[in-house]
PDB file of C-alpha atoms in Angstrom:
ATOM      1  CA  MET A 275       2.295  16.580 -18.861  1.00  0.00           C
ATOM      2  CA  ARG A 276       1.157  19.437 -21.003  1.00  0.00           C
ATOM      3  CA  GLY A 277      -0.653  22.275 -19.317  1.00  0.00           C
ATOM      4  CA  THR A 278      -3.710  21.936 -21.516  1.00  0.00           C
ATOM      5  CA  GLU A 279      -4.082  18.257 -20.577  1.00  0.00           C
ATOM      6  CA  LEU A 280      -3.685  18.802 -16.875  1.00  0.00           C
ATOM      7  CA  PRO A 281      -7.246  19.800 -15.860  1.00  0.00           C
ATOM      8  CA  ARG A 282      -8.675  16.722 -17.611  1.00  0.00           C
ATOM      9  CA  ILE A 283      -6.134  14.397 -15.958  1.00  0.00           C
ATOM     10  CA  VAL A 284      -6.563  16.005 -12.537  1.00  0.00           C
ATOM     11  CA  ALA A 285     -10.336  15.507 -12.771  1.00  0.00           C
ATOM     12  CA  ALA A 286      -9.935  11.884 -13.831  1.00  0.00           C
ATOM     13  CA  LEU A 287      -7.563  11.067 -10.964  1.00  0.00           C
ATOM     14  CA  LYS A 288      -9.746  12.522  -8.226  1.00  0.00           C
ATOM     15  CA  GLY A 289     -12.045   9.491  -7.947  1.00  0.00           C
ATOM     16  CA  PRO A 290      -9.290   6.845  -7.740  1.00  0.00           C
ATOM     17  CA  ILE A 291      -7.310   8.914  -5.215  1.00  0.00           C
ATOM     18  CA  ASP A 292     -10.370   9.500  -3.024  1.00  0.00           C
ATOM     19  CA  THR A 293     -11.114   5.771  -3.088  1.00  0.00           C
ATOM     20  CA  PHE A 294      -7.514   4.967  -2.188  1.00  0.00           C
ATOM     21  CA  VAL A 295      -7.555   7.412   0.732  1.00  0.00           C
ATOM     22  CA  ARG A 296     -10.826   6.002   2.021  1.00  0.00           C
ATOM     23  CA  ASP A 297      -9.905   2.317   1.678  1.00  0.00           C
ATOM     24  CA  ALA A 298      -6.286   2.523   2.796  1.00  0.00           C
ATOM     25  CA  ARG A 299      -7.129   5.007   5.573  1.00  0.00           C
ATOM     26  CA  VAL A 300      -4.172   7.231   4.822  1.00  0.00           C
ATOM     27  CA  ARG A 301      -4.029  10.770   6.189  1.00  0.00           C
ATOM     28  CA  VAL A 302      -2.419  12.394   3.209  1.00  0.00           C
ATOM     29  CA  ALA A 303      -1.989  11.374  -0.416  1.00  0.00           C
ATOM     30  CA  LEU A 304      -0.237  13.165  -3.219  1.00  0.00           C
ATOM     31  CA  LEU A 305       0.181  12.174  -6.844  1.00  0.00           C
ATOM     32  CA  ILE A 306       2.904  13.903  -8.823  1.00  0.00           C
ATOM     33  CA  ASP A 307       4.777  13.392 -12.048  1.00  0.00           C
ATOM     34  CA  ARG A 308       8.526  12.961 -12.223  1.00  0.00           C
ATOM     35  CA  SER A 309       9.130  16.689 -12.331  1.00  0.00           C
ATOM     36  CA  GLY A 310       7.117  17.214  -9.154  1.00  0.00           C
ATOM     37  CA  GLN A 311       4.000  18.578 -10.869  1.00  0.00           C
ATOM     38  CA  VAL A 312       0.994  17.822  -8.667  1.00  0.00           C
ATOM     39  CA  VAL A 313      -1.879  15.981 -10.368  1.00  0.00           C
ATOM     40  CA  ALA A 314      -3.883  14.933  -7.299  1.00  0.00           C
ATOM     41  CA  GLN A 315      -3.821  15.536  -3.586  1.00  0.00           C
ATOM     42  CA  HIS A 316      -5.868  14.741  -0.514  1.00  0.00           C
ATOM     43  CA  GLY A 317      -5.433  15.865   3.062  1.00  0.00           C
ATOM     44  CA  PHE A 318      -3.055  18.788   2.704  1.00  0.00           C
ATOM     45  CA  THR A 319      -4.119  22.025   4.316  1.00  0.00           C
ATOM     46  CA  SER A 320      -1.819  24.416   2.495  1.00  0.00           C
ATOM     47  CA  SER A 321      -0.362  24.700  -0.977  1.00  0.00           C
ATOM     48  CA  TYR A 322       3.019  25.379   0.644  1.00  0.00           C
ATOM     49  CA  GLU A 323       2.981  21.888   2.211  1.00  0.00           C
ATOM     50  CA  VAL A 324       1.976  20.375  -1.123  1.00  0.00           C
ATOM     51  CA  MET A 325       4.841  22.023  -2.967  1.00  0.00           C
ATOM     52  CA  ASN A 326       7.350  21.001  -0.309  1.00  0.00           C
ATOM     53  CA  VAL A 327       6.280  17.376  -0.249  1.00  0.00           C
ATOM     54  CA  ALA A 328       5.988  17.217  -4.040  1.00  0.00           C
ATOM     55  CA  SER A 329       9.509  18.483  -4.616  1.00  0.00           C
ATOM     56  CA  LEU A 330      10.968  16.274  -1.881  1.00  0.00           C
ATOM     57  CA  ALA A 331       9.105  13.233  -3.218  1.00  0.00           C
ATOM     58  CA  ALA A 332      10.318  13.848  -6.756  1.00  0.00           C
ATOM     59  CA  ALA A 333      13.851  14.106  -5.404  1.00  0.00           C
ATOM     60  CA  ALA A 334      13.453  10.945  -3.296  1.00  0.00           C
ATOM     61  CA  HIS A 335      12.088   9.133  -6.337  1.00  0.00           C
ATOM     62  CA  ALA A 336      15.046  10.163  -8.476  1.00  0.00           C
ATOM     63  CA  THR A 337      17.503   9.295  -5.710  1.00  0.00           C
ATOM     64  CA  SER A 338      15.940   5.876  -5.166  1.00  0.00           C
ATOM     65  CA  HIS A 339      16.196   5.117  -8.866  1.00  0.00           C
ATOM     66  CA  ALA A 340      19.824   6.191  -8.875  1.00  0.00           C
ATOM     67  CA  LEU A 341      20.539   4.055  -5.801  1.00  0.00           C
ATOM     68  CA  ALA A 342      18.860   1.068  -7.421  1.00  0.00           C
ATOM     69  CA  ASP A 343      20.996   1.582 -10.539  1.00  0.00           C
ATOM     70  CA  VAL A 344      24.233   1.993  -8.608  1.00  0.00           C
ATOM     71  CA  THR A 345      23.615  -1.108  -6.498  1.00  0.00           C
ATOM     72  CA  SER A 346      22.369  -3.116  -9.504  1.00  0.00           C
ATOM     73  CA  VAL A 347      19.217  -4.174  -7.690  1.00  0.00           C
ATOM     74  CA  GLY A 348      17.058  -3.229 -10.669  1.00  0.00           C
ATOM     75  CA  GLY A 349      13.806  -1.350 -10.264  1.00  0.00           C
ATOM     76  CA  TRP A 350      12.239  -0.664  -6.906  1.00  0.00           C
ATOM     77  CA  SER A 351       8.581  -1.079  -6.051  1.00  0.00           C
ATOM     78  CA  HIS A 352       8.141   1.246  -3.115  1.00  0.00           C
ATOM     79  CA  LEU A 353       9.920   3.273  -0.484  1.00  0.00           C
ATOM     80  CA  HIS A 354       8.635   3.015   3.085  1.00  0.00           C
ATOM     81  CA  HIS A 355       9.705   5.164   6.005  1.00  0.00           C
ATOM     82  CA  ALA A 356       8.380   4.137   9.411  1.00  0.00           C
ATOM     83  CA  GLY A 357       8.383   7.027  11.836  1.00  0.00           C
ATOM     84  CA  THR A 358       7.386   6.830  15.458  1.00  0.00           C
ATOM     85  CA  ARG A 359       3.910   8.265  14.863  1.00  0.00           C
ATOM     86  CA  GLN A 360       3.490   8.440  11.113  1.00  0.00           C
ATOM     87  CA  GLU A 361       4.749   6.445   8.175  1.00  0.00           C
ATOM     88  CA  LEU A 362       5.499   7.458   4.610  1.00  0.00           C
ATOM     89  CA  PHE A 363       4.921   5.355   1.511  1.00  0.00           C
ATOM     90  CA  LEU A 364       6.278   6.365  -1.877  1.00  0.00           C
ATOM     91  CA  ALA A 365       5.676   4.298  -5.015  1.00  0.00           C
ATOM     92  CA  THR A 366       5.482   4.653  -8.782  1.00  0.00           C
ATOM     93  CA  LEU A 367       2.300   4.206 -10.794  1.00  0.00           C
ATOM     94  CA  THR A 368       2.881   3.151 -14.370  1.00  0.00           C
ATOM     95  CA  THR A 369       0.634   4.768 -16.964  1.00  0.00           C
ATOM     96  CA  PRO A 370       0.775   4.734 -20.779  1.00  0.00           C
ATOM     97  CA  THR A 371       1.736   8.403 -20.812  1.00  0.00           C
ATOM     98  CA  ALA A 372       4.151   8.933 -17.951  1.00  0.00           C
ATOM     99  CA  PRO A 373       4.909   7.396 -14.575  1.00  0.00           C
ATOM    100  CA  LEU A 374       3.246   9.045 -11.608  1.00  0.00           C
ATOM    101  CA  ILE A 375       4.578   9.032  -8.057  1.00  0.00           C
ATOM    102  CA  LEU A 376       2.291   8.424  -5.109  1.00  0.00           C
ATOM    103  CA  VAL A 377       3.199   9.818  -1.717  1.00  0.00           C
ATOM    104  CA  ALA A 378       1.017   8.607   1.155  1.00  0.00           C
ATOM    105  CA  ILE A 379       1.359   9.424   4.829  1.00  0.00           C
ATOM    106  CA  PHE A 380      -0.457   7.250   7.342  1.00  0.00           C
ATOM    107  CA  ASP A 381      -0.596   6.534  11.052  1.00  0.00           C
ATOM    108  CA  SER A 382      -1.868   3.719  13.260  1.00  0.00           C
ATOM    109  CA  GLU A 383      -5.274   3.923  11.573  1.00  0.00           C
ATOM    110  CA  SER A 384      -3.676   2.115   8.634  1.00  0.00           C
ATOM    111  CA  SER A 385      -0.697  -0.148   7.998  1.00  0.00           C
ATOM    112  CA  LEU A 386       1.949  -0.778   5.379  1.00  0.00           C
ATOM    113  CA  GLY A 387       0.071  -3.894   4.281  1.00  0.00           C
ATOM    114  CA  LEU A 388      -3.193  -2.004   3.766  1.00  0.00           C
ATOM    115  CA  VAL A 389      -1.461   0.802   1.883  1.00  0.00           C
ATOM    116  CA  GLN A 390       0.334  -1.706  -0.362  1.00  0.00           C
ATOM    117  CA  LEU A 391      -2.888  -3.599  -0.956  1.00  0.00           C
ATOM    118  CA  PHE A 392      -4.926  -0.574  -1.979  1.00  0.00           C
ATOM    119  CA  PHE A 393      -2.019   0.967  -3.869  1.00  0.00           C
ATOM    120  CA  GLY A 394      -2.202  -2.112  -6.107  1.00  0.00           C
ATOM    121  CA  GLN A 395      -5.881  -1.400  -6.753  1.00  0.00           C
ATOM    122  CA  LEU A 396      -5.155   2.288  -7.357  1.00  0.00           C
ATOM    123  CA  ALA A 397      -2.504   1.338  -9.902  1.00  0.00           C
ATOM    124  CA  VAL A 398      -5.010  -0.790 -11.820  1.00  0.00           C
ATOM    125  CA  ARG A 399      -7.646   1.968 -11.776  1.00  0.00           C
ATOM    126  CA  VAL A 400      -5.230   4.679 -12.858  1.00  0.00           C
ATOM    127  CA  ALA A 401      -3.739   2.573 -15.631  1.00  0.00           C
ATOM    128  CA  ALA A 402      -7.252   1.997 -16.998  1.00  0.00           C
ATOM    129  CA  LEU A 403      -8.281   5.666 -17.062  1.00  0.00           C
ATOM    130  CA  PRO A 404      -9.191   6.685 -20.629  1.00  0.00           C
ATOM    131  CA  GLU A 405      -7.623  10.098 -19.978  1.00  0.00           C
ATOM    132  CA  LEU A 406      -4.254   8.416 -19.540  1.00  0.00           C
ATOM    133  CA  GLN A 407      -4.567   5.951 -22.411  1.00  0.00           C
ATOM    134  CA  ARG A 408      -3.585   8.278 -25.218  1.00  0.00           C
ATOM    135  CA  VAL A 409       0.091   8.880 -25.556  1.00  0.00           C
ATOM    136  CA  SER A 410       0.008  12.549 -26.321  1.00  0.00           C
ATOM    137  CA  ALA A 411       2.653  13.850 -28.653  1.00  0.00           C
ATOM    138  CA  SER A 412       3.630  16.349 -25.989  1.00  0.00           C
ATOM    139  CA  ALA A 413       3.382  14.077 -22.965  1.00  0.00           C
ATOM    140  CA  ASP A 414       6.914  12.734 -22.834  1.00  0.00           C
ATOM    141  CA  GLN A 415       9.964  14.564 -21.647  1.00  0.00           C
ATOM    142  CA  HIS A 416      11.541  15.093 -25.063  1.00  0.00           C
ATOM    143  CA  SER A 417       8.439  16.525 -26.669  1.00  0.00           C
ATOM    144  CA  PHE A 418       7.805  18.649 -23.585  1.00  0.00           C
ATOM    145  CA  GLU A 419      11.268  20.146 -23.960  1.00  0.00           C
ATOM    146  CA  ARG A 420      10.706  20.620 -27.693  1.00  0.00           C
ATOM    147  CA  ASP A 421       7.397  22.399 -27.013  1.00  0.00           C
ATOM    148  CA  LEU A 422       9.024  24.510 -24.354  1.00  0.00           C
ATOM    149  CA  GLU A 423      11.918  25.511 -26.578  1.00  0.00           C
ATOM    150  CA  ALA A 424       9.521  26.289 -29.399  1.00  0.00           C
ATOM    151  CA  GLY A 425       7.455  28.416 -27.032  1.00  0.00           C
ATOM    152  CA  ILE A 426      10.517  30.309 -25.828  1.00  0.00           C
ATOM    153  CA  ALA A 427      11.681  30.792 -29.391  1.00  0.00           C
ATOM    154  CA  ARG A 428       8.298  32.205 -30.321  1.00  0.00           C
ATOM    155  CA  ALA A 429       8.289  34.502 -27.284  1.00  0.00           C
ATOM    156  CA  PHE A 430      11.694  35.946 -28.177  1.00  0.00           C
ATOM    157  CA  ALA A 431      11.137  36.171 -31.919  1.00  0.00           C
ATOM    158  CA  PRO A 432      11.584  39.700 -33.329  1.00  0.00           C
ATOM    159  CA  ASP A 433       7.910  39.972 -34.179  1.00  0.00           C
ATOM    160  CA  SER A 434       6.895  39.082 -30.612  1.00  0.00           C
ATOM    161  CA  ARG A 435       9.288  41.547 -29.057  1.00  0.00           C
ATOM    162  CA  SER A 436       7.944  44.294 -31.211  1.00  0.00           C
ATOM    163  CA  GLY A 437       4.454  43.372 -30.134  1.00  0.00           C
ATOM    164  CA  ALA A 438       3.357  42.611 -33.673  1.00  0.00           C
TER     165      ALA A 438
ATOM    166  CA  MET B  25      13.090 -18.447  13.564  1.00  0.00           C
ATOM    167  CA  SER B  26      11.493 -18.696  10.124  1.00  0.00           C
ATOM    168  CA  ASP B  27      11.904 -22.468  10.329  1.00  0.00           C
ATOM    169  CA  ALA B  28       9.866 -22.418  13.530  1.00  0.00           C
ATOM    170  CA  TYR B  29       7.185 -20.350  11.787  1.00  0.00           C
ATOM    171  CA  ARG B  30       7.111 -22.682   8.800  1.00  0.00           C
ATOM    172  CA  GLU B  31       6.765 -25.667  11.100  1.00  0.00           C
ATOM    173  CA  VAL B  32       3.851 -24.020  12.916  1.00  0.00           C
ATOM    174  CA  LEU B  33       2.124 -23.230   9.626  1.00  0.00           C
ATOM    175  CA  SER B  34       2.724 -26.704   8.282  1.00  0.00           C
ATOM    176  CA  ARG B  35       1.166 -28.260  11.386  1.00  0.00           C
ATOM    177  CA  LEU B  36      -1.787 -25.855  11.299  1.00  0.00           C
ATOM    178  CA  SER B  37      -2.402 -26.432   7.592  1.00  0.00           C
ATOM    179  CA  ARG B  38      -2.644 -30.186   8.159  1.00  0.00           C
ATOM    180  CA  VAL B  39      -5.664 -29.769  10.458  1.00  0.00           C
ATOM    181  CA  PRO B  40      -8.768 -31.006   8.611  1.00  0.00           C
ATOM    182  CA  GLY B  41     -10.650 -28.107   7.019  1.00  0.00           C
ATOM    183  CA  VAL B  42      -7.823 -25.590   7.257  1.00  0.00           C
ATOM    184  CA  ARG B  43      -7.311 -24.280   3.711  1.00  0.00           C
ATOM    185  CA  GLY B  44      -4.297 -22.187   4.495  1.00  0.00           C
ATOM    186  CA  ALA B  45      -2.549 -20.173   7.161  1.00  0.00           C
ATOM    187  CA  LEU B  46      -0.155 -17.311   7.515  1.00  0.00           C
ATOM    188  CA  ILE B  47       1.799 -15.327  10.064  1.00  0.00           C
ATOM    189  CA  ALA B  48       1.909 -11.563   9.717  1.00  0.00           C
ATOM    190  CA  LEU B  49       3.158  -8.487  11.534  1.00  0.00           C
ATOM    191  CA  ALA B  50       0.206  -7.215  13.568  1.00  0.00           C
ATOM    192  CA  ASP B  51       0.989  -3.517  13.156  1.00  0.00           C
ATOM    193  CA  ALA B  52       2.277  -3.461   9.595  1.00  0.00           C
ATOM    194  CA  GLY B  53      -0.093  -6.103   8.194  1.00  0.00           C
ATOM    195  CA  VAL B  54       2.728  -7.611   6.177  1.00  0.00           C
ATOM    196  CA  PRO B  55       3.127 -11.400   5.833  1.00  0.00           C
ATOM    197  CA  VAL B  56       6.074 -13.055   7.582  1.00  0.00           C
ATOM    198  CA  ALA B  57       5.399 -16.634   6.525  1.00  0.00           C
ATOM    199  CA  GLU B  58       2.521 -18.227   4.676  1.00  0.00           C
ATOM    200  CA  GLU B  59       1.150 -21.522   3.534  1.00  0.00           C
ATOM    201  CA  LEU B  60      -1.730 -20.656   1.241  1.00  0.00           C
ATOM    202  CA  GLN B  61      -3.341 -21.932  -1.902  1.00  0.00           C
ATOM    203  CA  PRO B  62      -1.923 -20.306  -5.053  1.00  0.00           C
ATOM    204  CA  ASP B  63      -5.079 -18.311  -5.747  1.00  0.00           C
ATOM    205  CA  VAL B  64      -5.026 -16.646  -2.321  1.00  0.00           C
ATOM    206  CA  SER B  65      -3.025 -13.438  -1.932  1.00  0.00           C
ATOM    207  CA  GLY B  66      -0.971 -13.561   1.239  1.00  0.00           C
ATOM    208  CA  GLU B  67      -0.386  -9.809   1.107  1.00  0.00           C
ATOM    209  CA  ALA B  68      -4.109  -9.079   0.943  1.00  0.00           C
ATOM    210  CA  VAL B  69      -5.047 -11.560   3.680  1.00  0.00           C
ATOM    211  CA  ALA B  70      -2.268 -10.277   5.950  1.00  0.00           C
ATOM    212  CA  ALA B  71      -3.189  -6.623   5.455  1.00  0.00           C
ATOM    213  CA  LEU B  72      -6.920  -7.095   5.959  1.00  0.00           C
ATOM    214  CA  ALA B  73      -6.702  -9.628   8.798  1.00  0.00           C
ATOM    215  CA  ALA B  74      -4.251  -7.402  10.679  1.00  0.00           C
ATOM    216  CA  ALA B  75      -6.541  -4.390  10.205  1.00  0.00           C
ATOM    217  CA  LEU B  76      -9.510  -6.427  11.435  1.00  0.00           C
ATOM    218  CA  PHE B  77      -7.560  -7.679  14.439  1.00  0.00           C
ATOM    219  CA  ARG B  78      -6.272  -4.233  15.392  1.00  0.00           C
ATOM    220  CA  ARG B  79      -9.685  -2.641  15.141  1.00  0.00           C
ATOM    221  CA  THR B  80     -11.375  -5.426  17.071  1.00  0.00           C
ATOM    222  CA  ALA B  81      -8.667  -5.163  19.729  1.00  0.00           C
ATOM    223  CA  LEU B  82      -9.420  -1.442  20.032  1.00  0.00           C
ATOM    224  CA  ALA B  83     -13.127  -2.208  20.367  1.00  0.00           C
ATOM    225  CA  ALA B  84     -12.403  -4.841  23.006  1.00  0.00           C
ATOM    226  CA  ARG B  85     -10.295  -2.391  24.993  1.00  0.00           C
ATOM    227  CA  SER B  86     -12.969   0.284  24.645  1.00  0.00           C
ATOM    228  CA  GLY B  87     -15.514  -2.176  25.966  1.00  0.00           C
ATOM    229  CA  ASP B  88     -13.230  -3.006  28.901  1.00  0.00           C
ATOM    230  CA  LEU B  89     -12.903  -6.587  27.699  1.00  0.00           C
ATOM    231  CA  GLY B  90      -9.143  -6.728  28.090  1.00  0.00           C
ATOM    232  CA  ALA B  91      -6.614  -7.902  25.541  1.00  0.00           C
ATOM    233  CA  LEU B  92      -7.939  -9.542  22.408  1.00  0.00           C
ATOM    234  CA  GLU B  93      -6.954 -13.165  21.840  1.00  0.00           C
ATOM    235  CA  THR B  94      -8.824 -14.307  18.748  1.00  0.00           C
ATOM    236  CA  VAL B  95     -11.177 -12.981  16.101  1.00  0.00           C
ATOM    237  CA  HIS B  96     -13.534 -15.271  14.242  1.00  0.00           C
ATOM    238  CA  LEU B  97     -15.064 -14.080  10.981  1.00  0.00           C
ATOM    239  CA  GLU B  98     -17.758 -16.270   9.502  1.00  0.00           C
ATOM    240  CA  ALA B  99     -18.479 -15.818   5.804  1.00  0.00           C
ATOM    241  CA  GLU B 100     -20.580 -17.628   3.203  1.00  0.00           C
ATOM    242  CA  GLY B 101     -17.724 -19.773   1.974  1.00  0.00           C
ATOM    243  CA  GLY B 102     -15.865 -20.429   5.211  1.00  0.00           C
ATOM    244  CA  HIS B 103     -14.216 -18.913   8.234  1.00  0.00           C
ATOM    245  CA  VAL B 104     -11.265 -16.662   8.940  1.00  0.00           C
ATOM    246  CA  HIS B 105      -9.704 -17.092  12.375  1.00  0.00           C
ATOM    247  CA  VAL B 106      -7.088 -14.646  13.600  1.00  0.00           C
ATOM    248  CA  ALA B 107      -5.107 -15.136  16.805  1.00  0.00           C
ATOM    249  CA  GLY B 108      -2.765 -12.628  18.406  1.00  0.00           C
ATOM    250  CA  ALA B 109       0.816 -13.692  19.070  1.00  0.00           C
ATOM    251  CA  GLY B 110       2.544 -10.637  20.513  1.00  0.00           C
ATOM    252  CA  GLU B 111       3.771  -8.486  17.662  1.00  0.00           C
ATOM    253  CA  LEU B 112       2.476 -11.077  15.230  1.00  0.00           C
ATOM    254  CA  ILE B 113      -0.862 -12.558  14.265  1.00  0.00           C
ATOM    255  CA  VAL B 114      -1.647 -16.047  13.027  1.00  0.00           C
ATOM    256  CA  VAL B 115      -4.414 -16.336  10.456  1.00  0.00           C
ATOM    257  CA  ALA B 116      -6.199 -19.546   9.458  1.00  0.00           C
ATOM    258  CA  LEU B 117      -8.591 -19.861   6.510  1.00  0.00           C
ATOM    259  CA  ILE B 118     -11.054 -22.618   7.320  1.00  0.00           C
ATOM    260  CA  ALA B 119     -13.577 -24.398   5.094  1.00  0.00           C
ATOM    261  CA  ASP B 120     -17.269 -24.040   5.821  1.00  0.00           C
ATOM    262  CA  ASP B 121     -17.948 -27.700   6.661  1.00  0.00           C
ATOM    263  CA  THR B 122     -15.302 -28.051   9.351  1.00  0.00           C
ATOM    264  CA  GLN B 123     -15.234 -28.884  13.042  1.00  0.00           C
ATOM    265  CA  ILE B 124     -14.468 -25.308  13.952  1.00  0.00           C
ATOM    266  CA  GLY B 125     -13.515 -26.134  17.542  1.00  0.00           C
ATOM    267  CA  ARG B 126     -10.593 -28.322  16.497  1.00  0.00           C
ATOM    268  CA  ALA B 127      -9.314 -25.707  14.079  1.00  0.00           C
ATOM    269  CA  ARG B 128      -9.642 -22.979  16.698  1.00  0.00           C
ATOM    270  CA  LEU B 129      -7.775 -25.047  19.270  1.00  0.00           C
ATOM    271  CA  GLU B 130      -4.940 -25.654  16.831  1.00  0.00           C
ATOM    272  CA  LEU B 131      -4.850 -21.961  15.931  1.00  0.00           C
ATOM    273  CA  VAL B 132      -4.485 -20.952  19.579  1.00  0.00           C
ATOM    274  CA  ARG B 133      -1.679 -23.496  19.961  1.00  0.00           C
ATOM    275  CA  ALA B 134      -0.036 -22.147  16.826  1.00  0.00           C
ATOM    276  CA  ALA B 135      -0.242 -18.583  18.151  1.00  0.00           C
ATOM    277  CA  ARG B 136       1.358 -19.671  21.414  1.00  0.00           C
ATOM    278  CA  ALA B 137       4.183 -21.410  19.548  1.00  0.00           C
ATOM    279  CA  VAL B 138       4.738 -18.359  17.348  1.00  0.00           C
ATOM    280  CA  ARG B 139       4.861 -16.044  20.346  1.00  0.00           C
ATOM    281  CA  GLU B 140       7.400 -18.323  22.057  1.00  0.00           C
ATOM    282  CA  ALA B 141       9.524 -18.534  18.916  1.00  0.00           C
ATOM    283  CA  ALA B 142       9.484 -14.738  18.565  1.00  0.00           C
ATOM    284  CA  GLU B 143      10.412 -14.224  22.221  1.00  0.00           C
ATOM    285  CA  THR B 144      13.234 -16.761  21.956  1.00  0.00           C
ATOM    286  CA  ALA B 145      14.600 -14.981  18.905  1.00  0.00           C
ATOM    287  CA  ALA B 146      14.287 -11.512  20.431  1.00  0.00           C
ATOM    288  CA  PRO B 147      17.624  -9.979  21.490  1.00  0.00           C
TER     289      PRO B 147
END
């Protein structure tokens, strides 16, 4: 997602994420894009934690996709890790612009069934957000890279280096 | 084991007024076996019924009422009965104009059968 679009998207996602957290009774929720960029979070106390979980979740998402490909099981719907005290739920939200990854951590106040149930409702709400309806020319990976390369090229152009 | 669960659900669903039934994991709220009408989401019923049962069980323990056996939810269009069966719960959706006692009795029997089947299957 392009930097200029991010504040608008972050604001739009706050309501659906808050509703999900309240209904599903999860302790922590994080919404990131495939590169690990955070677009919504609830329950984290430090930005360090957010960055750690975001990067690990993006890696787990990529690994799960690769595993699904290698084993020919097709796409996967969610990843669930049941710990002794807390459980982790990781799933992909499909949007017209780019897939988003939800990471939710919950304990005995909730359950896998509740998280799955309200994740389904979150997916519907997010997919319907007007802010995510437009497929921005710079929202996909290829155009992002093109924009980035163009930006770098501009930054290192002779005129820029001379400060002109 | 799943055959035993299906048999229990089949018997429970034949009770007059019972619209559908399912067996779910009590902690996870995930369906194990279900016999429901097509327009009823087993995942949703399992998740919400398990949450209701767990919370009511906590309230019962807090009130020094001992272990929870059944929860009965009465709504405008019918009843939801949930019975504990060890690590599982049995849920019955019951029509409004039903002899609720008969349905409840069959639900308790179903829960007992499910608990026995689970214990038999346990390593």
